[in-house]
XYZ file of C-alpha atoms in Angstrom:
568
model
C 93.735 -33.118 155.451
C 92.613 -30.682 158.115
C 93.423 -33.109 160.935
C 96.839 -33.810 159.409
C 97.564 -30.081 159.146
C 96.554 -29.522 162.770
C 98.710 -32.433 163.921
C 101.724 -31.202 161.930
C 101.145 -27.616 163.176
C 100.883 -28.795 166.792
C 104.096 -30.771 166.470
C 106.040 -27.855 165.003
C 105.053 -25.234 167.598
C 106.543 -27.338 170.400
C 109.613 -25.355 171.325
C 108.683 -22.808 168.681
C 106.416 -19.773 168.412
C 103.971 -19.010 171.193
C 103.633 -15.267 170.669
C 100.497 -15.553 168.450
C 98.710 -17.004 171.477
C 99.542 -13.987 173.680
C 100.230 -10.823 171.654
C 96.813 -10.675 169.908
C 94.843 -10.748 173.170
C 97.164 -8.534 175.195
C 95.698 -5.138 174.107
C 92.175 -6.238 175.084
C 93.432 -7.805 178.300
C 95.290 -4.598 179.153
C 92.160 -2.584 178.478
C 90.229 -4.764 180.911
C 92.923 -4.697 183.609
C 93.031 -0.905 183.490
C 89.298 -0.914 184.167
C 89.029 -3.512 186.912
C 86.032 -3.010 189.124
C 83.958 -1.333 186.428
C 81.884 -4.428 185.706
C 83.216 -4.872 182.156
C 83.622 -8.643 182.343
C 80.452 -9.213 180.293
C 81.917 -7.126 177.469
C 85.584 -8.094 177.766
C 85.187 -11.875 177.936
C 83.556 -12.352 174.498
C 86.141 -10.045 172.895
C 89.053 -11.916 174.489
C 87.650 -15.300 173.468
C 86.882 -14.031 169.971
C 90.329 -12.528 169.424
C 92.065 -15.636 170.745
C 89.932 -17.928 168.590
C 90.423 -15.787 165.495
C 94.182 -15.561 165.984
C 94.459 -19.315 166.512
C 92.314 -20.096 163.462
C 94.270 -17.605 161.357
C 97.549 -19.161 162.433
C 96.369 -22.650 161.512
C 95.040 -21.468 158.150
C 98.154 -19.482 157.191
C 100.371 -22.353 158.293
C 98.370 -24.702 156.068
C 99.141 -22.416 153.124
C 102.786 -21.649 153.900
C 103.990 -24.766 155.757
C 106.238 -22.484 157.849
C 105.520 -22.163 161.557
C 107.586 -19.056 162.266
C 106.444 -17.066 159.244
C 102.790 -17.901 159.779
C 103.140 -16.981 163.459
C 104.817 -13.683 162.616
C 102.106 -12.729 160.132
C 99.370 -13.392 162.690
C 101.090 -11.448 165.464
C 101.895 -8.588 163.097
C 98.271 -8.317 162.013
C 96.834 -8.179 165.504
C 99.519 -5.900 166.919
C 98.962 -3.464 164.058
C 95.203 -3.901 164.329
C 95.113 -2.833 167.982
C 97.792 -0.162 167.469
C 95.738 1.842 164.985
C 94.295 4.176 167.627
C 97.667 4.555 169.335
C 99.222 5.555 166.022
C 96.714 8.354 165.540
C 97.330 9.472 169.118
C 101.075 9.653 168.433
C 100.466 11.702 165.287
C 98.294 14.110 167.265
C 100.945 14.508 169.977
C 103.638 15.196 167.369
C 101.475 17.806 165.639
C 100.746 19.441 168.980
C 104.427 19.568 169.862
C 105.196 21.151 166.491
C 102.257 23.609 166.877
C 100.798 22.296 163.633
C 97.565 20.724 164.876
C 95.434 23.800 164.136
C 96.733 23.869 160.553
C 96.754 20.130 159.879
C 93.778 19.045 161.980
C 92.081 17.641 158.880
C 94.538 14.751 158.549
C 93.133 13.373 161.796
C 89.611 14.742 162.110
C 88.251 15.439 158.650
C 85.292 13.321 157.577
C 87.398 10.817 155.635
C 90.534 10.974 157.813
C 90.104 7.592 159.496
C 89.211 5.772 156.252
C 92.362 7.326 154.752
C 94.539 6.069 157.589
C 92.830 2.674 157.349
C 93.962 2.402 153.728
C 97.490 3.346 154.826
C 97.260 0.694 157.530
C 96.196 -1.979 155.012
C 99.048 -1.048 152.656
C 101.527 -1.146 155.530
C 100.344 -4.585 156.661
C 100.476 -5.982 153.130
C 103.999 -4.649 152.699
C 105.179 -6.281 155.932
C 103.463 -9.550 154.996
C 105.199 -9.589 151.616
C 108.558 -9.034 153.304
C 107.888 -11.901 155.702
C 106.825 -14.265 152.948
C 109.820 -13.444 150.732
C 112.367 -13.573 153.530
C 114.600 -16.607 153.027
C 116.492 -16.508 156.305
C 115.249 -18.464 159.271
C 113.137 -16.411 161.664
C 114.056 -18.440 164.742
C 115.890 -15.588 166.514
C 113.082 -13.133 165.864
C 110.587 -15.740 167.067
C 112.549 -16.169 170.303
C 112.552 -12.387 170.850
C 108.818 -12.164 170.254
C 108.180 -15.133 172.546
C 110.167 -13.434 175.307
C 108.281 -10.192 174.738
C 104.938 -11.973 174.850
C 105.770 -13.853 178.049
C 107.055 -10.638 179.665
C 103.824 -8.835 178.829
C 101.812 -11.730 180.214
C 103.815 -11.620 183.471
C 103.323 -7.844 183.712
C 99.586 -8.244 183.164
C 99.414 -10.944 185.847
C 101.391 -8.738 188.224
C 99.089 -5.792 187.653
C 96.111 -8.071 188.155
C 97.386 -9.191 191.562
C 98.712 -5.809 192.707
C 95.387 -4.155 191.839
C 93.560 -6.696 193.993
C 92.353 -7.942 190.656
C 91.309 -11.438 191.601
C 88.804 -10.149 194.166
C 87.437 -7.602 191.666
C 87.290 -10.282 188.982
C 85.276 -12.527 191.291
C 82.914 -9.641 192.033
C 82.442 -8.963 188.319
C 81.960 -12.661 187.607
C 79.433 -12.960 190.430
C 77.457 -9.961 189.117
C 77.557 -11.414 185.606
C 76.364 -14.859 186.697
C 73.664 -13.393 188.952
C 72.433 -11.070 186.200
C 72.432 -13.911 183.683
C 70.358 -16.098 186.014
C 67.826 -13.290 186.337
C 67.752 -12.743 182.611
C 69.538 -9.394 182.490
C 73.180 -8.562 182.057
C 73.712 -4.961 183.077
C 76.676 -3.055 181.730
C 78.690 -0.740 183.925
C 80.323 2.263 182.338
C 83.376 4.440 182.726
C 83.549 8.124 183.153
C 82.985 10.330 180.124
C 85.771 11.435 177.889
C 86.873 14.797 179.301
C 87.329 13.095 182.663
C 89.771 10.346 181.626
C 93.475 9.749 181.880
C 95.623 8.333 179.107
C 97.595 5.143 179.666
C 100.140 3.445 177.481
C 97.775 0.653 176.496
C 94.553 2.540 177.067
C 94.285 5.823 175.154
C 90.522 6.116 175.133
C 88.996 4.919 178.417
C 90.562 4.475 181.781
C 89.796 4.155 185.451
C 92.032 4.844 188.460
C 92.585 2.133 191.029
C 89.204 1.462 192.697
C 88.398 1.833 196.368
C 87.501 -1.301 198.246
C 83.731 -1.797 197.998
C 83.828 -3.438 201.412
C 85.092 -0.178 202.870
C 82.265 1.817 201.311
C 79.770 -0.652 202.752
C 81.473 -0.371 206.139
C 81.240 3.432 206.141
C 77.712 3.643 204.775
C 76.481 4.988 208.096
C 78.519 8.140 207.499
C 75.940 9.463 205.080
C 72.848 7.395 205.895
C 72.260 9.036 209.240
C 70.835 12.120 210.911
C 67.406 11.988 209.273
C 65.131 14.890 210.222
C 62.222 14.488 212.587
C 59.174 14.807 210.341
C 56.768 16.516 212.687
C 55.546 19.343 210.438
C 54.879 17.817 207.056
C 52.827 19.783 204.531
C 49.249 18.682 204.013
C 50.173 17.403 200.547
C 53.690 16.146 199.982
C 55.261 17.828 196.931
C 56.709 16.084 193.889
C 60.441 16.771 193.823
C 62.349 16.912 190.544
C 66.135 16.926 190.666
C 67.310 17.581 187.101
C 71.041 17.625 186.378
C 72.092 18.823 182.905
C 75.668 17.581 182.824
C 78.498 20.127 182.450
C 76.219 23.151 182.125
C 78.318 26.225 182.923
C 76.950 29.340 184.626
C 75.436 32.102 182.495
C 78.172 34.717 183.002
C 80.852 32.300 181.843
C 78.685 31.189 178.942
C 78.595 34.758 177.733
C 82.224 35.559 178.476
C 83.931 32.408 177.217
C 81.462 30.912 174.755
C 79.661 34.010 173.429
C 76.490 32.116 174.253
C 73.501 34.172 175.402
C 71.069 32.271 177.628
C 69.267 35.288 179.096
C 66.001 34.330 177.370
C 66.036 30.926 179.042
C 66.800 32.299 182.504
C 64.169 35.014 182.080
C 61.617 32.358 181.088
C 62.397 30.413 184.255
C 62.067 33.522 186.402
C 58.733 34.331 184.784
C 57.558 30.885 185.884
C 58.600 31.580 189.463
C 62.137 30.200 189.590
C 64.919 31.537 191.780
C 68.210 31.716 189.846
C 71.370 31.409 191.943
C 73.373 33.729 189.725
C 76.679 33.221 191.592
C 76.383 29.481 192.130
C 79.350 27.173 191.905
C 79.726 23.435 192.298
C 81.344 21.855 195.332
C 83.412 19.423 193.265
C 84.784 19.385 189.732
C 83.756 15.826 188.785
C 80.264 14.385 188.399
C 80.672 11.495 190.840
C 81.929 13.672 193.673
C 79.482 16.499 192.985
C 76.374 14.300 193.006
C 77.577 12.230 195.961
C 77.837 15.483 197.880
C 74.562 17.101 196.796
C 72.394 13.980 197.197
C 73.722 13.438 200.703
C 73.910 17.168 201.553
C 77.390 16.750 202.998
C 81.003 17.164 201.979
C 83.074 14.095 201.124
C 86.050 14.827 203.353
C 84.831 12.680 206.239
C 84.058 9.472 204.297
C 87.125 9.991 202.102
C 89.469 10.244 205.074
C 87.962 7.191 206.767
C 87.917 5.041 203.641
C 91.273 6.421 202.591
C 90.712 6.382 198.832
C 88.583 8.549 196.543
C 90.698 7.999 193.434
C 88.117 5.579 192.043
C 84.363 6.051 191.947
C 83.380 3.098 194.124
C 82.670 5.084 197.283
C 81.074 8.055 195.532
C 79.008 5.659 193.389
C 77.518 4.015 196.451
C 76.874 7.413 197.999
C 74.892 8.270 194.863
C 73.068 4.971 194.484
C 72.208 4.718 198.205
C 71.875 8.447 198.710
C 70.423 9.986 201.836
C 67.676 12.111 200.251
C 66.185 9.175 198.312
C 66.327 6.851 201.318
C 64.631 9.476 203.484
C 61.923 10.288 200.936
C 61.167 6.594 200.452
C 60.601 6.349 204.184
C 57.988 9.094 203.785
C 56.056 7.175 201.143
C 57.690 8.650 198.067
C 57.996 6.805 194.764
C 61.512 7.272 193.391
C 62.085 7.596 189.638
C 65.418 7.398 187.810
C 66.708 7.032 184.260
C 69.446 5.173 182.416
C 72.394 7.487 181.805
C 75.158 5.310 180.425
C 77.307 6.281 183.422
C 77.408 3.360 185.834
C 77.759 5.535 188.926
C 74.642 7.666 188.327
C 72.203 4.910 187.437
C 69.837 4.388 190.371
C 68.616 0.996 189.264
C 67.029 0.287 192.655
C 64.624 3.217 192.232
C 60.950 2.265 192.362
C 60.722 3.173 188.679
C 63.867 2.901 186.539
C 63.371 3.878 182.902
C 65.618 3.374 179.916
C 64.912 3.941 176.234
C 64.132 1.001 173.956
C 66.938 0.921 171.436
C 66.114 1.197 167.754
C 69.521 -0.103 166.719
C 70.400 -3.754 166.289
C 73.666 -3.413 168.220
C 75.125 -0.648 170.320
C 78.675 -0.968 171.659
C 79.086 -0.694 175.409
C 81.725 1.596 176.843
C 84.373 -1.131 176.920
C 83.503 -2.302 173.429
C 83.613 1.285 172.159
C 87.046 1.729 173.749
C 88.297 -1.451 172.086
C 86.908 -0.337 168.726
C 88.706 2.988 169.039
C 91.995 1.093 169.149
C 91.370 -0.500 165.753
C 90.681 0.394 162.110
C 87.035 -0.544 162.759
C 86.670 3.004 164.085
C 86.899 4.193 160.480
C 83.457 2.754 159.788
C 80.770 5.311 160.587
C 78.310 2.706 161.875
C 80.199 2.523 165.184
C 80.309 6.283 165.787
C 76.742 6.625 164.627
C 75.725 3.999 167.155
C 77.436 5.848 169.979
C 75.916 9.164 168.926
C 72.483 7.663 168.490
C 72.390 6.016 171.910
C 73.515 9.312 173.433
C 70.680 11.154 171.679
C 68.157 8.492 172.651
C 69.080 8.636 176.322
C 68.987 12.425 176.385
C 65.685 12.804 174.561
C 64.040 9.879 176.349
C 64.855 11.299 179.770
C 63.619 14.758 178.830
C 60.406 13.321 177.382
C 59.593 11.201 180.435
C 60.480 13.454 183.369
C 56.906 14.866 183.375
C 55.509 11.319 183.654
C 55.815 11.740 187.411
C 52.774 14.008 187.303
C 50.641 10.937 186.471
C 51.527 9.103 189.680
C 49.219 9.483 192.668
C 51.924 9.045 195.313
C 54.469 11.819 195.908
C 57.506 11.324 193.675
C 61.211 12.031 193.728
C 62.621 12.159 190.202
C 66.385 11.969 189.698
C 67.232 12.879 186.102
C 70.906 13.084 185.175
C 70.814 14.416 181.600
C 73.860 13.828 179.419
C 73.624 17.133 177.573
C 75.193 19.678 177.102
C 78.170 17.434 177.896
C 80.051 16.179 174.860
C 79.861 14.293 172.565
C 78.033 17.130 170.872
C 75.319 15.397 168.872
C 72.670 18.130 168.598
C 72.579 21.428 166.787
C 70.925 24.431 168.434
C 67.480 23.236 167.304
C 67.910 19.592 168.284
C 68.694 18.205 164.846
C 71.153 15.285 164.993
C 74.728 15.998 163.975
C 77.732 13.639 164.015
C 80.134 14.049 166.899
C 83.864 14.488 166.524
C 86.814 13.260 168.516
C 88.463 16.654 168.776
C 87.675 20.351 168.398
C 89.622 23.566 168.250
C 88.648 26.064 170.939
C 86.378 27.972 168.565
C 84.742 24.774 167.328
C 84.274 23.521 170.872
C 82.695 26.805 171.973
C 80.235 26.775 169.084
C 79.304 23.095 169.458
C 78.908 23.448 173.221
C 76.746 26.565 172.873
C 74.499 24.818 170.345
C 73.945 21.952 172.776
C 73.206 24.433 175.575
C 70.638 26.228 173.430
C 69.000 22.913 172.555
C 68.833 21.700 176.146
C 67.421 25.081 177.207
C 64.459 24.660 174.865
C 63.836 21.134 176.064
C 64.138 22.016 179.755
C 61.654 24.830 179.317
C 59.228 22.353 177.751
C 59.766 19.964 180.674
C 59.073 22.720 183.208
C 55.915 23.811 181.379
C 54.583 20.248 181.250
C 55.249 19.673 184.946
C 53.589 22.925 185.992
C 50.594 22.484 183.704
C 49.946 18.768 184.309
C 50.724 18.370 187.981
C 47.868 18.262 190.492
C 50.355 18.117 193.384
C 52.716 20.843 194.576
C 56.039 20.731 192.750
C 59.635 21.445 193.659
C 61.898 21.623 190.616
C 65.670 21.902 190.914
C 67.663 22.353 187.706
C 71.276 22.145 188.791
C 74.331 21.110 186.818
C 76.963 18.953 188.461
C 79.783 21.263 187.369
C 80.713 23.754 184.689
C 82.683 23.326 181.481
C 86.203 24.153 180.429
C 88.471 23.673 177.433
C 91.740 22.331 178.743
C 93.156 21.311 182.095
C 90.733 21.460 185.029
C 93.248 22.935 187.466
C 94.123 25.770 185.090
C 90.452 26.588 184.446
C 89.032 25.697 187.836
C 86.866 28.802 188.140
C 84.846 28.057 185.016
C 84.832 24.314 185.736
C 83.248 25.011 189.136
C 80.665 27.578 187.944
C 77.363 25.814 187.444
C 73.727 26.416 186.546
C 71.530 26.432 189.646
C 67.781 27.200 189.454
C 65.029 26.469 192.005
C 61.259 26.344 191.763
C 59.367 26.058 195.060
C 55.612 25.882 194.669
C 55.058 28.426 197.463
C 57.930 30.713 196.396
C 59.551 30.352 199.843
C 63.034 31.487 198.814
C 64.176 33.176 202.035
C 66.959 30.627 202.603
C 68.239 30.774 199.040
C 70.907 33.249 197.977
C 72.935 33.973 194.806
C 76.011 31.985 195.856
C 74.314 28.864 197.231
C 76.067 25.627 196.292
C 74.574 22.155 195.708
C 75.604 20.794 199.107
C 72.948 23.035 200.705
C 70.154 22.324 198.210
C 68.384 19.539 200.056
C 69.147 21.098 203.434
C 66.930 24.006 202.371
C 64.254 21.683 200.939
C 64.142 19.522 204.064
C 64.085 22.535 206.376
C 61.288 24.241 204.454
C 59.001 21.286 203.762
C 59.846 18.394 206.097
C 60.332 20.050 209.465
C 64.111 19.614 209.513
C 66.525 21.966 211.206
C 69.736 21.527 209.256
C 72.327 24.275 209.520
C 73.480 25.472 206.114
C 77.085 24.540 205.440
C 79.777 26.933 204.312
C 79.827 27.018 200.495
C 83.196 25.486 199.617
C 84.562 24.282 196.272
C 86.992 21.362 196.387
C 89.400 20.018 193.784
C 90.942 16.544 193.906
C 94.362 16.646 192.178
C 95.327 13.763 189.877
C 96.846 10.754 191.640
C 95.516 11.961 194.999
C 93.495 9.460 197.019
C 91.478 11.808 199.171
C 93.452 15.066 199.450
C 90.675 17.474 198.484
C 92.029 20.987 197.995
C 89.916 24.018 198.910
C 89.845 26.220 195.796
C 86.989 28.465 196.902
C 88.993 31.700 196.875
C 90.309 30.999 193.396
C 86.849 30.164 192.090
C 85.208 33.224 193.603
C 87.986 35.527 192.491
C 87.723 34.405 188.869
């Protein structure tokens, strides 16, 4: 019976419906194409195969029940189109409420605890209603089938065009090569996109996105731009110091914390000063995004030169390599240092070639990767708390694991360089002020954002103070500790709030208190210039402290916003 049904179904679709073979997979395919070069092949491929297989099996099953090729095809396409349009629908509702200035009053219909389950029920009712109409319709659906076939083919052509125009085949081969290589070696690593406040929204990609990537070959070609000019190490200290570079992500400077967030961190800063820290009270970041900021600080140079030569900074390929093959780590390795790094969840800040790379053992059976989480957000599956809980839990685990293991460097005999990019206080906000787990939310009013952000700052302050105390009490070697955020925080558009976005936490501990070259307005680009001059016999000139902003859709046109940032 099954074979007869399949044969009859195969005969009938000749010259008939083909849209159920294309429309169901198109949203996932679009998601992947908008993220080419991110290394998401290992996550996208199983989803694409699964969706295609499920849609095909559903079509065969429904046809076996209805004996109507066009109706069964329409039901399948309707289900999957609606399934992957769930997130878009909520986005449209949000935009409408914003345009009507009703979001503050009606926020609960989107963000209350049971909002997504409610809309899932509405979605189910809507799908059932459409299915009933299709089943009861007596007219032939041939014309509608032809329209849907044309639409499906058009979308497939557009996807293929985008794939080719984005140099997609080369990027696909690179992803496939990485996947095969990792599989052979028994590990499939997952690359990640940027975090949510640093995304753009696309028609088929409302939750994660990536601009067109730079050519990795170019970044390899221009590697000598930053891996050069190493200092002559003629006056090394008798005992090389352990160096800790700790980056709490999106930690805004204290004056803005007080002014904009009503968040008092004076106790934390006073505690650091009591332990011998120098606080750069007027510090600001050199760039407004993590990838650019860390690429600059770790290579103690501005990005203008490599950006102009490569000709594209719109993606993170160049800045990622500048982070992963950064000048300070390469130099310190040459001096006998052991490098230590941690899993972050952000592909461009994971130094997996460090001598010691640590990541937390997961306690959950399955945690969605960034691509999988983005796909889930498009669907009614996002109504089930297990998915959000998984995301929140992995975020907590990474944050707490890194904080707990930074002091492990004190147990190593060789001098160490520890690079610790900590996800907090960046959203999602999953801690209260005392570190208790709380569920994150997709959206906050300004007041809610300020409170949630402040709570995460207060939590990370307590944990950072514990880290500092453990390092200072357990270390038998001299220690240099740099606690420096990559950039500040803001609620809204970066360009409109550039002064607060650029104002960052910047605190230094030098074991001999040699702070003559530090000053209140020092920026991250000069951090390792001072360290190398003081402790490794270098003679780097300190650079002018400049803050740059890269406008949207600009390849490498960094704009100097220093005057605006300083003027507040």
